[in-house]
mmCIF file with all atom_site columns, C-alpha atoms in Angstrom:
data_model
loop_
_atom_site.group_PDB
_atom_site.id
_atom_site.type_symbol
_atom_site.label_atom_id
_atom_site.label_alt_id
_atom_site.label_comp_id
_atom_site.label_asym_id
_atom_site.label_entity_id
_atom_site.label_seq_id
_atom_site.pdbx_PDB_ins_code
_atom_site.Cartn_x
_atom_site.Cartn_y
_atom_site.Cartn_z
_atom_site.occupancy
_atom_site.B_iso_or_equiv
_atom_site.pdbx_formal_charge
_atom_site.auth_seq_id
_atom_site.auth_comp_id
_atom_site.auth_asym_id
_atom_site.auth_atom_id
_atom_site.pdbx_PDB_model_num
ATOM 1   C CA . MET A 1 1   ? 26.387 -2.380  26.562 1.00 0.00 ? 4   MET A CA 1
ATOM 2   C CA . THR A 1 2   ? 26.158 -1.271  23.190 1.00 0.00 ? 5   THR A CA 1
ATOM 3   C CA . MET A 1 3   ? 26.367 -3.722  20.120 1.00 0.00 ? 6   MET A CA 1
ATOM 4   C CA . GLU A 1 4   ? 29.399 -1.617  18.806 1.00 0.00 ? 7   GLU A CA 1
ATOM 5   C CA . ALA A 1 5   ? 31.205 -2.149  22.437 1.00 0.00 ? 8   ALA A CA 1
ATOM 6   C CA . ILE A 1 6   ? 30.270 -5.814  22.356 1.00 0.00 ? 9   ILE A CA 1
ATOM 7   C CA . THR A 1 7   ? 31.635 -6.503  18.787 1.00 0.00 ? 10  THR A CA 1
ATOM 8   C CA . LYS A 1 8   ? 34.845 -4.336  19.699 1.00 0.00 ? 11  LYS A CA 1
ATOM 9   C CA . GLU A 1 9   ? 35.359 -6.528  22.744 1.00 0.00 ? 12  GLU A CA 1
ATOM 10  C CA . LEU A 1 10  ? 34.951 -9.709  21.347 1.00 0.00 ? 13  LEU A CA 1
ATOM 11  C CA . THR A 1 11  ? 37.013 -8.667  18.246 1.00 0.00 ? 14  THR A CA 1
ATOM 12  C CA . GLU A 1 12  ? 39.933 -8.020  20.797 1.00 0.00 ? 15  GLU A CA 1
ATOM 13  C CA . ALA A 1 13  ? 39.347 -11.229 22.599 1.00 0.00 ? 16  ALA A CA 1
ATOM 14  C CA . ALA A 1 14  ? 39.561 -13.162 19.172 1.00 0.00 ? 17  ALA A CA 1
ATOM 15  C CA . GLN A 1 15  ? 42.801 -11.535 18.320 1.00 0.00 ? 18  GLN A CA 1
ATOM 16  C CA . GLU A 1 16  ? 44.295 -11.697 21.572 1.00 0.00 ? 19  GLU A CA 1
ATOM 17  C CA . LEU A 1 17  ? 43.593 -15.598 21.783 1.00 0.00 ? 20  LEU A CA 1
ATOM 18  C CA . ILE A 1 18  ? 44.963 -16.251 18.015 1.00 0.00 ? 21  ILE A CA 1
ATOM 19  C CA . THR A 1 19  ? 48.033 -14.472 18.882 1.00 0.00 ? 22  THR A CA 1
ATOM 20  C CA . ILE A 1 20  ? 48.552 -16.011 22.332 1.00 0.00 ? 23  ILE A CA 1
ATOM 21  C CA . ALA A 1 21  ? 47.911 -19.731 20.586 1.00 0.00 ? 24  ALA A CA 1
ATOM 22  C CA . LYS A 1 22  ? 50.023 -18.763 17.825 1.00 0.00 ? 25  LYS A CA 1
ATOM 23  C CA . ALA A 1 23  ? 47.347 -20.172 15.606 1.00 0.00 ? 26  ALA A CA 1
ATOM 24  C CA . LYS A 1 24  ? 48.459 -20.838 12.119 1.00 0.00 ? 27  LYS A CA 1
ATOM 25  C CA . PRO A 1 25  ? 46.449 -20.626 9.008  1.00 0.00 ? 28  PRO A CA 1
ATOM 26  C CA . GLY A 1 26  ? 43.919 -23.415 8.330  1.00 0.00 ? 29  GLY A CA 1
ATOM 27  C CA . GLN A 1 27  ? 43.632 -24.110 12.098 1.00 0.00 ? 30  GLN A CA 1
ATOM 28  C CA . ILE A 1 28  ? 39.985 -24.382 13.601 1.00 0.00 ? 31  ILE A CA 1
ATOM 29  C CA . PHE A 1 29  ? 38.539 -21.511 15.778 1.00 0.00 ? 32  PHE A CA 1
ATOM 30  C CA . VAL A 1 30  ? 35.537 -22.583 17.539 1.00 0.00 ? 33  VAL A CA 1
ATOM 31  C CA . VAL A 1 31  ? 32.960 -20.539 19.104 1.00 0.00 ? 34  VAL A CA 1
ATOM 32  C CA . GLY A 1 32  ? 30.168 -21.253 21.816 1.00 0.00 ? 35  GLY A CA 1
ATOM 33  C CA . CYS A 1 33  ? 28.082 -18.241 22.259 1.00 0.00 ? 36  CYS A CA 1
ATOM 34  C CA . SER A 1 34  ? 24.772 -17.414 24.206 1.00 0.00 ? 37  SER A CA 1
ATOM 35  C CA . THR A 1 35  ? 23.588 -13.970 22.827 1.00 0.00 ? 38  THR A CA 1
ATOM 36  C CA . SER A 1 36  ? 21.092 -14.095 25.776 1.00 0.00 ? 39  SER A CA 1
ATOM 37  C CA . GLU A 1 37  ? 24.049 -14.161 28.264 1.00 0.00 ? 40  GLU A CA 1
ATOM 38  C CA . VAL A 1 38  ? 26.182 -11.627 26.152 1.00 0.00 ? 41  VAL A CA 1
ATOM 39  C CA . LEU A 1 39  ? 23.088 -9.300  26.420 1.00 0.00 ? 42  LEU A CA 1
ATOM 40  C CA . GLY A 1 40  ? 22.851 -9.690  30.124 1.00 0.00 ? 43  GLY A CA 1
ATOM 41  C CA . ASN A 1 41  ? 20.105 -12.262 30.192 1.00 0.00 ? 44  ASN A CA 1
ATOM 42  C CA . LYS A 1 42  ? 19.747 -15.759 31.546 1.00 0.00 ? 45  LYS A CA 1
ATOM 43  C CA . ILE A 1 43  ? 20.864 -18.569 29.095 1.00 0.00 ? 46  ILE A CA 1
ATOM 44  C CA . GLY A 1 44  ? 18.057 -19.409 26.524 1.00 0.00 ? 47  GLY A CA 1
ATOM 45  C CA . THR A 1 45  ? 15.755 -16.365 27.383 1.00 0.00 ? 48  THR A CA 1
ATOM 46  C CA . GLY A 1 46  ? 16.808 -13.439 25.482 1.00 0.00 ? 49  GLY A CA 1
ATOM 47  C CA . GLY A 1 47  ? 18.500 -14.214 22.075 1.00 0.00 ? 50  GLY A CA 1
ATOM 48  C CA . SER A 1 48  ? 19.045 -11.709 19.649 1.00 0.00 ? 51  SER A CA 1
ATOM 49  C CA . SER A 1 49  ? 19.360 -12.411 15.994 1.00 0.00 ? 52  SER A CA 1
ATOM 50  C CA . GLU A 1 50  ? 20.950 -8.927  15.530 1.00 0.00 ? 53  GLU A CA 1
ATOM 51  C CA . ALA A 1 51  ? 23.534 -9.335  18.178 1.00 0.00 ? 54  ALA A CA 1
ATOM 52  C CA . ALA A 1 52  ? 24.146 -12.898 16.774 1.00 0.00 ? 55  ALA A CA 1
ATOM 53  C CA . VAL A 1 53  ? 24.888 -11.566 13.188 1.00 0.00 ? 56  VAL A CA 1
ATOM 54  C CA . ALA A 1 54  ? 26.979 -8.515  14.413 1.00 0.00 ? 57  ALA A CA 1
ATOM 55  C CA . MET A 1 55  ? 29.106 -10.828 16.543 1.00 0.00 ? 58  MET A CA 1
ATOM 56  C CA . PHE A 1 56  ? 29.162 -13.595 13.694 1.00 0.00 ? 59  PHE A CA 1
ATOM 57  C CA . GLN A 1 57  ? 30.365 -10.821 11.562 1.00 0.00 ? 60  GLN A CA 1
ATOM 58  C CA . ALA A 1 58  ? 33.165 -9.755  13.666 1.00 0.00 ? 61  ALA A CA 1
ATOM 59  C CA . LEU A 1 59  ? 34.427 -13.011 14.287 1.00 0.00 ? 62  LEU A CA 1
ATOM 60  C CA . LYS A 1 60  ? 34.437 -13.923 10.730 1.00 0.00 ? 63  LYS A CA 1
ATOM 61  C CA . GLU A 1 61  ? 36.195 -10.897 10.111 1.00 0.00 ? 64  GLU A CA 1
ATOM 62  C CA . VAL A 1 62  ? 39.040 -11.776 12.441 1.00 0.00 ? 65  VAL A CA 1
ATOM 63  C CA . THR A 1 63  ? 39.193 -15.538 11.430 1.00 0.00 ? 66  THR A CA 1
ATOM 64  C CA . ASP A 1 64  ? 39.557 -14.582 7.779  1.00 0.00 ? 67  ASP A CA 1
ATOM 65  C CA . LYS A 1 65  ? 42.203 -12.032 8.520  1.00 0.00 ? 68  LYS A CA 1
ATOM 66  C CA . HIS A 1 66  ? 44.184 -14.935 9.898  1.00 0.00 ? 69  HIS A CA 1
ATOM 67  C CA . GLY A 1 67  ? 43.246 -17.763 7.465  1.00 0.00 ? 70  GLY A CA 1
ATOM 68  C CA . LEU A 1 68  ? 41.282 -19.669 10.149 1.00 0.00 ? 71  LEU A CA 1
ATOM 69  C CA . CYS A 1 69  ? 38.318 -21.712 9.745  1.00 0.00 ? 72  CYS A CA 1
ATOM 70  C CA . LEU A 1 70  ? 35.575 -20.792 11.936 1.00 0.00 ? 73  LEU A CA 1
ATOM 71  C CA . ALA A 1 71  ? 33.032 -22.931 13.580 1.00 0.00 ? 74  ALA A CA 1
ATOM 72  C CA . VAL A 1 72  ? 29.989 -21.913 15.510 1.00 0.00 ? 75  VAL A CA 1
ATOM 73  C CA . GLN A 1 73  ? 28.586 -24.164 17.956 1.00 0.00 ? 76  GLN A CA 1
ATOM 74  C CA . CYS A 1 74  ? 24.681 -24.718 18.342 1.00 0.00 ? 77  CYS A CA 1
ATOM 75  C CA . CYS A 1 75  ? 22.839 -24.947 21.672 1.00 0.00 ? 78  CYS A CA 1
ATOM 76  C CA . GLU A 1 76  ? 21.894 -28.167 23.373 1.00 0.00 ? 79  GLU A CA 1
ATOM 77  C CA . HIS A 1 77  ? 18.392 -28.362 21.172 1.00 0.00 ? 80  HIS A CA 1
ATOM 78  C CA . LEU A 1 78  ? 21.018 -29.460 18.485 1.00 0.00 ? 81  LEU A CA 1
ATOM 79  C CA . ASN A 1 79  ? 23.249 -31.617 20.637 1.00 0.00 ? 82  ASN A CA 1
ATOM 80  C CA . ARG A 1 80  ? 25.765 -28.709 20.352 1.00 0.00 ? 83  ARG A CA 1
ATOM 81  C CA . ALA A 1 81  ? 26.803 -29.671 16.784 1.00 0.00 ? 84  ALA A CA 1
ATOM 82  C CA . LEU A 1 82  ? 28.682 -27.152 14.950 1.00 0.00 ? 85  LEU A CA 1
ATOM 83  C CA . VAL A 1 83  ? 28.154 -24.869 11.912 1.00 0.00 ? 86  VAL A CA 1
ATOM 84  C CA . VAL A 1 84  ? 31.133 -24.691 9.657  1.00 0.00 ? 87  VAL A CA 1
ATOM 85  C CA . GLU A 1 85  ? 31.913 -24.043 5.941  1.00 0.00 ? 88  GLU A CA 1
ATOM 86  C CA . ALA A 1 86  ? 31.734 -26.933 3.305  1.00 0.00 ? 89  ALA A CA 1
ATOM 87  C CA . SER A 1 87  ? 35.215 -26.647 2.701  1.00 0.00 ? 90  SER A CA 1
ATOM 88  C CA . THR A 1 88  ? 36.207 -27.030 6.546  1.00 0.00 ? 91  THR A CA 1
ATOM 89  C CA . MET A 1 89  ? 34.111 -30.216 6.598  1.00 0.00 ? 92  MET A CA 1
ATOM 90  C CA . GLU A 1 90  ? 35.761 -31.533 3.668  1.00 0.00 ? 93  GLU A CA 1
ATOM 91  C CA . ARG A 1 91  ? 39.326 -30.616 4.651  1.00 0.00 ? 94  ARG A CA 1
ATOM 92  C CA . TYR A 1 92  ? 39.073 -32.114 8.194  1.00 0.00 ? 95  TYR A CA 1
ATOM 93  C CA . ASN A 1 93  ? 37.056 -34.908 7.109  1.00 0.00 ? 96  ASN A CA 1
ATOM 94  C CA . LEU A 1 94  ? 33.900 -34.054 9.511  1.00 0.00 ? 97  LEU A CA 1
ATOM 95  C CA . GLU A 1 95  ? 30.598 -35.873 9.884  1.00 0.00 ? 98  GLU A CA 1
ATOM 96  C CA . GLU A 1 96  ? 27.834 -33.693 8.301  1.00 0.00 ? 99  GLU A CA 1
ATOM 97  C CA . VAL A 1 97  ? 24.325 -33.914 10.062 1.00 0.00 ? 100 VAL A CA 1
ATOM 98  C CA . THR A 1 98  ? 21.120 -32.963 8.654  1.00 0.00 ? 101 THR A CA 1
ATOM 99  C CA . VAL A 1 99  ? 19.795 -30.288 10.622 1.00 0.00 ? 102 VAL A CA 1
ATOM 100 C CA . ARG A 1 100 ? 18.902 -26.360 10.238 1.00 0.00 ? 103 ARG A CA 1
ATOM 101 C CA . PRO A 1 101 ? 19.676 -24.279 13.175 1.00 0.00 ? 104 PRO A CA 1
ATOM 102 C CA . MET A 1 102 ? 16.846 -21.931 13.952 1.00 0.00 ? 105 MET A CA 1
ATOM 103 C CA . PRO A 1 103 ? 17.018 -19.194 16.777 1.00 0.00 ? 106 PRO A CA 1
ATOM 104 C CA . HIS A 1 104 ? 14.907 -21.397 19.447 1.00 0.00 ? 107 HIS A CA 1
ATOM 105 C CA . ALA A 1 105 ? 16.562 -24.582 18.111 1.00 0.00 ? 108 ALA A CA 1
ATOM 106 C CA . GLY A 1 106 ? 20.204 -24.145 17.531 1.00 0.00 ? 109 GLY A CA 1
ATOM 107 C CA . GLY A 1 107 ? 20.455 -20.725 19.044 1.00 0.00 ? 110 GLY A CA 1
ATOM 108 C CA . ALA A 1 108 ? 21.025 -17.471 17.618 1.00 0.00 ? 111 ALA A CA 1
ATOM 109 C CA . MET A 1 109 ? 24.697 -17.850 16.921 1.00 0.00 ? 112 MET A CA 1
ATOM 110 C CA . GLY A 1 110 ? 24.167 -21.008 15.229 1.00 0.00 ? 113 GLY A CA 1
ATOM 111 C CA . THR A 1 111 ? 21.734 -19.540 13.037 1.00 0.00 ? 114 THR A CA 1
ATOM 112 C CA . ALA A 1 112 ? 23.525 -16.385 12.258 1.00 0.00 ? 115 ALA A CA 1
ATOM 113 C CA . ALA A 1 113 ? 26.719 -18.771 11.030 1.00 0.00 ? 116 ALA A CA 1
ATOM 114 C CA . TYR A 1 114 ? 24.024 -20.843 8.817  1.00 0.00 ? 117 TYR A CA 1
ATOM 115 C CA . GLU A 1 115 ? 22.573 -17.998 7.463  1.00 0.00 ? 118 GLU A CA 1
ATOM 116 C CA . ASN A 1 116 ? 25.682 -15.999 6.704  1.00 0.00 ? 119 ASN A CA 1
ATOM 117 C CA . PHE A 1 117 ? 28.338 -18.750 5.791  1.00 0.00 ? 120 PHE A CA 1
ATOM 118 C CA . SER A 1 118 ? 28.710 -19.076 1.913  1.00 0.00 ? 121 SER A CA 1
ATOM 119 C CA . GLU A 1 119 ? 28.240 -22.884 1.923  1.00 0.00 ? 122 GLU A CA 1
ATOM 120 C CA . PRO A 1 120 ? 27.215 -23.654 5.430  1.00 0.00 ? 123 PRO A CA 1
ATOM 121 C CA . VAL A 1 121 ? 26.716 -27.476 6.650  1.00 0.00 ? 124 VAL A CA 1
ATOM 122 C CA . VAL A 1 122 ? 26.526 -28.553 10.213 1.00 0.00 ? 125 VAL A CA 1
ATOM 123 C CA . VAL A 1 123 ? 29.117 -31.126 11.462 1.00 0.00 ? 126 VAL A CA 1
ATOM 124 C CA . GLU A 1 124 ? 28.322 -33.436 14.501 1.00 0.00 ? 127 GLU A CA 1
ATOM 125 C CA . LYS A 1 125 ? 31.725 -32.761 16.266 1.00 0.00 ? 128 LYS A CA 1
ATOM 126 C CA . ILE A 1 126 ? 34.900 -31.201 15.912 1.00 0.00 ? 129 ILE A CA 1
ATOM 127 C CA . THR A 1 127 ? 38.259 -31.118 17.362 1.00 0.00 ? 130 THR A CA 1
ATOM 128 C CA . ALA A 1 128 ? 39.287 -27.515 17.513 1.00 0.00 ? 131 ALA A CA 1
ATOM 129 C CA . HIS A 1 129 ? 42.707 -25.884 17.591 1.00 0.00 ? 132 HIS A CA 1
ATOM 130 C CA . LEU A 1 130 ? 41.427 -22.711 19.657 1.00 0.00 ? 133 LEU A CA 1
ATOM 131 C CA . GLY A 1 131 ? 38.145 -21.536 20.998 1.00 0.00 ? 134 GLY A CA 1
ATOM 132 C CA . LEU A 1 132 ? 36.239 -18.953 22.515 1.00 0.00 ? 135 LEU A CA 1
ATOM 133 C CA . ASP A 1 133 ? 33.256 -19.396 24.967 1.00 0.00 ? 136 ASP A CA 1
#
């Protein structure tokens, strides 16, 4: 599957979920994702920064369009902590943890989120309004 096809399918799935869930602006949309699995590999064996960035950008575009707060879950190496914008942490009074996701310690998606959010922070846990895994 091409990266274009992957991001198209992801965008459609996110849009469908937002519509079905009747998401409201300001709500949290959490995403858990293994780029290894998306690319057809065993989890944790073939992550791709390129795929992660493309997928993050697609998700960010959809969530921004609907005024939603995107949260990206890191892998088990960071206890599944979540990367969010600082404004989301403040709005929902979330507990920040001092970690920095890396491709092999946090996952490609967590790293992509940390590197592409305007003011990224990592929080310990979250209660989301809708999610996609």
